Tab-separated table of C-alpha atoms and ligand atoms in Angstrom:
chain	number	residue	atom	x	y	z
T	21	UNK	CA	-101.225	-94.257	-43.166
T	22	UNK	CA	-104.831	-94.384	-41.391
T	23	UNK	CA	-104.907	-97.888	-41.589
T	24	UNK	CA	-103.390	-98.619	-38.238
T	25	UNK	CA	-104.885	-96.246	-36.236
T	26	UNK	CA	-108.364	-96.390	-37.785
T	27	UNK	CA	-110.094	-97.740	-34.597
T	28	UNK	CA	-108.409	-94.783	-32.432
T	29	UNK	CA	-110.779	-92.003	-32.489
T	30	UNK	CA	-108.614	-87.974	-32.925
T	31	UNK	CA	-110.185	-86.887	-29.350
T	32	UNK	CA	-107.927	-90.053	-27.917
T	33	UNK	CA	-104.695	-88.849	-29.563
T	34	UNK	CA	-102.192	-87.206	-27.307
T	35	UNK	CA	-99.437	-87.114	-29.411
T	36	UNK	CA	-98.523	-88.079	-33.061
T	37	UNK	CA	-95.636	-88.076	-35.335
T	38	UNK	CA	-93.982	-89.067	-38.202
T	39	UNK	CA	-90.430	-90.155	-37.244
T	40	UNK	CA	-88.164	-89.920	-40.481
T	41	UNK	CA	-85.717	-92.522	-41.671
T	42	UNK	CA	-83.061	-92.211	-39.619
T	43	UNK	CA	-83.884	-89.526	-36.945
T	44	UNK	CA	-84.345	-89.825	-32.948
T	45	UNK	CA	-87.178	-89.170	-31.253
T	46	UNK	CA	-87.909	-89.172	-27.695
T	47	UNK	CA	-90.946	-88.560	-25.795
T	48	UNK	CA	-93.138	-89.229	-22.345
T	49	UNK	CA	-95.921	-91.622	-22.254
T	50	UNK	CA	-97.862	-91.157	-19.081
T	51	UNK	CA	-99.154	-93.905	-17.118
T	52	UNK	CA	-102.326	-95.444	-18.051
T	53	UNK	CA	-101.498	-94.451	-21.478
T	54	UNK	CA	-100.840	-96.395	-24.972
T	55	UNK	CA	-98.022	-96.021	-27.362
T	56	UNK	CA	-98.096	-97.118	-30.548
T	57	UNK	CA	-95.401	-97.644	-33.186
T	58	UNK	CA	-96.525	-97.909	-36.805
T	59	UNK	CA	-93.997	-100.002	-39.219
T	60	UNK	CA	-95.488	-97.634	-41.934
T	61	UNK	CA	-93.519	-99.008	-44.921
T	62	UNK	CA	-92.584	-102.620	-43.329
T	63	UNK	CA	-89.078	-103.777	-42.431
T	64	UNK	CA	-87.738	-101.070	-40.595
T	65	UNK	CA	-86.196	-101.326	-37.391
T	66	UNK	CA	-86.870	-99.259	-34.313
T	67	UNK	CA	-84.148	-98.924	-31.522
T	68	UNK	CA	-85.755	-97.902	-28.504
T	69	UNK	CA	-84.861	-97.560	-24.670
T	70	UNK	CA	-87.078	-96.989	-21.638
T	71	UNK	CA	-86.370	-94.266	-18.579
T	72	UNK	CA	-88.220	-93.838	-15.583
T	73	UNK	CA	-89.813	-90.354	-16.666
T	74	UNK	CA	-89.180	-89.193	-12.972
T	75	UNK	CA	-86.189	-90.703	-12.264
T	76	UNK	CA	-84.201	-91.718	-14.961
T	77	UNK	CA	-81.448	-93.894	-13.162
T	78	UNK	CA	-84.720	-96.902	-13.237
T	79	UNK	CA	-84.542	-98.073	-17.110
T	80	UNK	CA	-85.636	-100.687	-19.605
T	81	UNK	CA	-83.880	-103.837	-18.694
T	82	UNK	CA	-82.999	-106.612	-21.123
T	83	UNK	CA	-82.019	-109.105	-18.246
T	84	UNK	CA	-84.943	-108.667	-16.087
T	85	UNK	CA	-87.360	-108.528	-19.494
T	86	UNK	CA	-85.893	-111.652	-20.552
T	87	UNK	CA	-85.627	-113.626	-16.932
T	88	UNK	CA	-89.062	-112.687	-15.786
T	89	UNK	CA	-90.510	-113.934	-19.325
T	90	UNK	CA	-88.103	-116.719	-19.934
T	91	UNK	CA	-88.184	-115.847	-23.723
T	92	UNK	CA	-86.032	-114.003	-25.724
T	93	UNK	CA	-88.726	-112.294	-27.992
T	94	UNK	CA	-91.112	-109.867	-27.495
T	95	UNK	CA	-94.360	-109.927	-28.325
T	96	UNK	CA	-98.666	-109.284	-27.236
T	97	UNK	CA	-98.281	-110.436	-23.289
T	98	UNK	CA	-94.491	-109.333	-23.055
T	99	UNK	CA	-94.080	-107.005	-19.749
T	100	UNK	CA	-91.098	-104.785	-20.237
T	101	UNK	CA	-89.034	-104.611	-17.107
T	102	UNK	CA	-87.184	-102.278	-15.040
T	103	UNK	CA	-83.803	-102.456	-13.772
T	104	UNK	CA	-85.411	-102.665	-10.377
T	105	UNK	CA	-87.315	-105.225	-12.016
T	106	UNK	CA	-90.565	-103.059	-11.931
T	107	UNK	CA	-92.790	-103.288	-14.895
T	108	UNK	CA	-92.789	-100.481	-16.973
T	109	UNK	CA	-94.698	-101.034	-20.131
T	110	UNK	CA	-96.983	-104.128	-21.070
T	111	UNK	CA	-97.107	-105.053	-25.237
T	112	UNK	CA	-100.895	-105.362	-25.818
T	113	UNK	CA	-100.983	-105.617	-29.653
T	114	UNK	CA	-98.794	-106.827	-31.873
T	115	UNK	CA	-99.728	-107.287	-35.655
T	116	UNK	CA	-95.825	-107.817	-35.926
T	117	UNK	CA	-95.191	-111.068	-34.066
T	118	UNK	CA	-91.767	-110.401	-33.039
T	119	UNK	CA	-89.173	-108.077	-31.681
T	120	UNK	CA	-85.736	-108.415	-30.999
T	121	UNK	CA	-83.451	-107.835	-26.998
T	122	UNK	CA	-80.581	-109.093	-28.092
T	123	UNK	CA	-79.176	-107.576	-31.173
T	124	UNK	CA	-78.395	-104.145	-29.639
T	125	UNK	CA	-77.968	-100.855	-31.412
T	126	UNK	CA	-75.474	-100.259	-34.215
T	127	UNK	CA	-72.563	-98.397	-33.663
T	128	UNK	CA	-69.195	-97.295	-35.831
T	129	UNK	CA	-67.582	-100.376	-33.676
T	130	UNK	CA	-70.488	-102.609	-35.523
T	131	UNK	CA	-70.849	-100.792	-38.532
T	132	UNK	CA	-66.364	-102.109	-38.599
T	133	UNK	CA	-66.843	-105.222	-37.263
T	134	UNK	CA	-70.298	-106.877	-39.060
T	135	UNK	CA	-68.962	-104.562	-42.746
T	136	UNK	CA	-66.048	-103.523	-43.250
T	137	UNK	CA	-63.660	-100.556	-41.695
T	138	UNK	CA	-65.189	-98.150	-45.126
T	139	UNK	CA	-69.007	-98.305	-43.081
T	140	UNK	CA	-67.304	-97.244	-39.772
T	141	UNK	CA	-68.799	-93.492	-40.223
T	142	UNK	CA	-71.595	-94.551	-41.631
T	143	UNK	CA	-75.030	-92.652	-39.398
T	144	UNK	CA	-76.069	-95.234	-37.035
T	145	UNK	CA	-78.196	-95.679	-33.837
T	146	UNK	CA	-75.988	-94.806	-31.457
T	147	UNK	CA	-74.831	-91.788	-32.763
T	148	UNK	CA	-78.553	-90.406	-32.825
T	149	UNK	CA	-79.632	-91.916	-29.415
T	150	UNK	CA	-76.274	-89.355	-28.088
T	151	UNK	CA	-77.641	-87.134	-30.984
T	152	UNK	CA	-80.887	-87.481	-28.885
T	153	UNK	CA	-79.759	-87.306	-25.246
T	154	UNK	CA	-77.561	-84.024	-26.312
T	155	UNK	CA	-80.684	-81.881	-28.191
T	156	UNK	CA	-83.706	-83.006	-25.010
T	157	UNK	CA	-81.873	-81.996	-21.713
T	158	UNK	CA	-82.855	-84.833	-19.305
T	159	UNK	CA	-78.998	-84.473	-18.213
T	160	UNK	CA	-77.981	-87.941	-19.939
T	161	UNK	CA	-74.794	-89.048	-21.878
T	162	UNK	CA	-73.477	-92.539	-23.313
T	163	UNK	CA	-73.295	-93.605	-19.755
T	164	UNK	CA	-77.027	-94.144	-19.994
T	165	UNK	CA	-77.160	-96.205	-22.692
T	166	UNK	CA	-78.149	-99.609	-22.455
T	167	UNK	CA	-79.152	-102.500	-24.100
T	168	UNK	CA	-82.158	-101.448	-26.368
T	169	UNK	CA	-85.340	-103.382	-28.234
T	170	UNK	CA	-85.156	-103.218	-31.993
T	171	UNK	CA	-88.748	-103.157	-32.309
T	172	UNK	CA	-89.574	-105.210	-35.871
T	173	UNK	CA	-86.632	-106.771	-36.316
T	174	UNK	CA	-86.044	-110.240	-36.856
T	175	UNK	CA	-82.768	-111.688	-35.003
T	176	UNK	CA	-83.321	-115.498	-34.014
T	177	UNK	CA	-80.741	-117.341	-32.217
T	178	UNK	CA	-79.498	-120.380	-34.568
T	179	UNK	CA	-79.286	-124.071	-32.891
T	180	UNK	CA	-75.097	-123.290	-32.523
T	181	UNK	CA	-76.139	-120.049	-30.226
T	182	UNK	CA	-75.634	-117.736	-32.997
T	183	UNK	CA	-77.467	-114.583	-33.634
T	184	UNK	CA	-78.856	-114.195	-37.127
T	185	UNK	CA	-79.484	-110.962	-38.654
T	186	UNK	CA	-82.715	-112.357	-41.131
T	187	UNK	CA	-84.322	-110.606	-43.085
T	188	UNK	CA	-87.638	-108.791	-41.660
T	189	UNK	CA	-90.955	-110.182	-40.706
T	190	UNK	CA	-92.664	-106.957	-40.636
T	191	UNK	CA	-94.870	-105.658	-43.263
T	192	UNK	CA	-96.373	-101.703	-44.286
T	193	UNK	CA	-99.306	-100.986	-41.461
T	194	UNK	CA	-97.938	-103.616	-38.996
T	195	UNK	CA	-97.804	-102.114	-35.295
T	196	UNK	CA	-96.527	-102.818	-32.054
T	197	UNK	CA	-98.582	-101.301	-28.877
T	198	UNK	CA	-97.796	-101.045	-25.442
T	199	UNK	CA	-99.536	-99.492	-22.146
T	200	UNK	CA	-96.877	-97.459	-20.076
T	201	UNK	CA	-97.800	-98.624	-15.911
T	202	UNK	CA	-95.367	-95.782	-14.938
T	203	UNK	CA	-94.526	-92.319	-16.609
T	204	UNK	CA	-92.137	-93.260	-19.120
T	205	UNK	CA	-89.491	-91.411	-21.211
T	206	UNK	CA	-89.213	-93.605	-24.819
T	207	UNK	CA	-85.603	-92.852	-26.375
T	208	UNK	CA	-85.983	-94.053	-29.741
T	209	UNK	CA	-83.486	-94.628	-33.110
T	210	UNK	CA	-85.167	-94.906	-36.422
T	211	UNK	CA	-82.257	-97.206	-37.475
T	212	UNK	CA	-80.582	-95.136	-40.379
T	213	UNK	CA	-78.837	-98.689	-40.758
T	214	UNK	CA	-77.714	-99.157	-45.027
T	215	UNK	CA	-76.312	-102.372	-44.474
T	216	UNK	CA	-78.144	-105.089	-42.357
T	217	UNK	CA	-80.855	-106.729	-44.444
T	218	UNK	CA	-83.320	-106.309	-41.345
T	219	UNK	CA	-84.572	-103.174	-42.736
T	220	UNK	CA	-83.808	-104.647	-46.376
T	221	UNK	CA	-80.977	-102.201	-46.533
T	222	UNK	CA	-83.636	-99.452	-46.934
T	223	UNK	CA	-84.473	-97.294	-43.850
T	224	UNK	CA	-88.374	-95.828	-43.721
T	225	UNK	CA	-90.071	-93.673	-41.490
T	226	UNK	CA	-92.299	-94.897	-38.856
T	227	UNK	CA	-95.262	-93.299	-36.994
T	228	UNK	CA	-95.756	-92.966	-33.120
T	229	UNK	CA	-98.883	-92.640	-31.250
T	230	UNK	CA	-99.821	-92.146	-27.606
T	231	UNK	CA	-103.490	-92.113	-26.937
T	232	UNK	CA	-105.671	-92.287	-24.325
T	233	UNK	CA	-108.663	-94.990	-24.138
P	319	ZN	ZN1	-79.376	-99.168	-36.104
């Protein structure tokens, strides 16, 4: 568990936690600071969504991530933009290689559509980001929600335009890091998610760090 975070010394911690299998978390990362999410078992997928910390109507945007890139996947380099196209957060490590904008988070509709109508109450990522949004008052609801990163999860787009749900490319220890340019709320799903071989059907916890260089 100290292998990823070996080079970050305690007096630069801010904040660190263990995330479970399955739970939300959300928390501030203040600007100038680094957050770090640690795959700590491999192949586990992390749904996360990005607020303005002071005014949460400016959010992660997939569109303007995407557009301003021109690539579909995340990864070291990657600025994370804004809906008013302002960046937010910049990835500056990435031991993972890639990360998924397009695959959204699952949902009873998904958990119906992609298994089969005996899945449809099945936990899933939606139901914890609203599990999320009801427990830390930042006076949020579904309306709020938005199309999310699934940090370490592997969803290429086939030649046909398809979206494949592959199995992961992550492995135990394998991080993603970003550096927050404003203060920004993280709104994350551990995806509880039994049935998608991204997470090889097996959720795991992950650990989050925001430190301070
Ligand atoms: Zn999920």
């Amino acid at each position: 568990m100290t292998l990823a975070t070996e080079q970050i010394s305690d007096n630069q911690i801010v904040h660190r936690e263990v995330v479970k299998a399955g739970d939300p978390w959300m928390h501030v990362v203040k600007a100038g600071q680094k957050f770090r999410i640690v795959d700590l078992e491999g192949n586990q997928a992390v749904d996360t969504l990005f607020y303005n910390a002071n005014d949460t109507e400016e959010r992660y945007s997939a569109t303007d991530t995407i557009k301003g890139q021109g690539n579909i996947y995340l990864t070291t380099g990657s600025v994370l933009r804004s809906n008013l196209n302002n960046p937010m957060l910049t990835i500056t490590e990435d031991t993972c290689g890639r990360h998924d904008t397009l695959g959204g988070a699952c949902s009873a509709e998904s958990n119906t559509v992609r298994y089969s109508i005996d899945k449809r109450h099945m936990h899933s990522c939606r139901d914890s980001f609203l599990t999320a949004l009801s427990k830390w008052d930042y006076g949020m609801s579904k309306r709020d929600l938005s199309s999310n990163i699934n940090f370490f999860m592997n969803v290429p787009v086939s030649p046909e335009g398809h979206l494949d749900f592959d199995d992961g490319i992550s492995a135990p220890g394998r991080y993603v890091e970003m550096t927050a340019h404003m203060d920004t709320l993280v709104l994350v799903s551990n995806c509880p998610q039994l049935n998608n071989p991204c997470n090889g059907y097996n959720p795991t916890p992950v650990e989050m760090v925001i430190w301070e260089e």
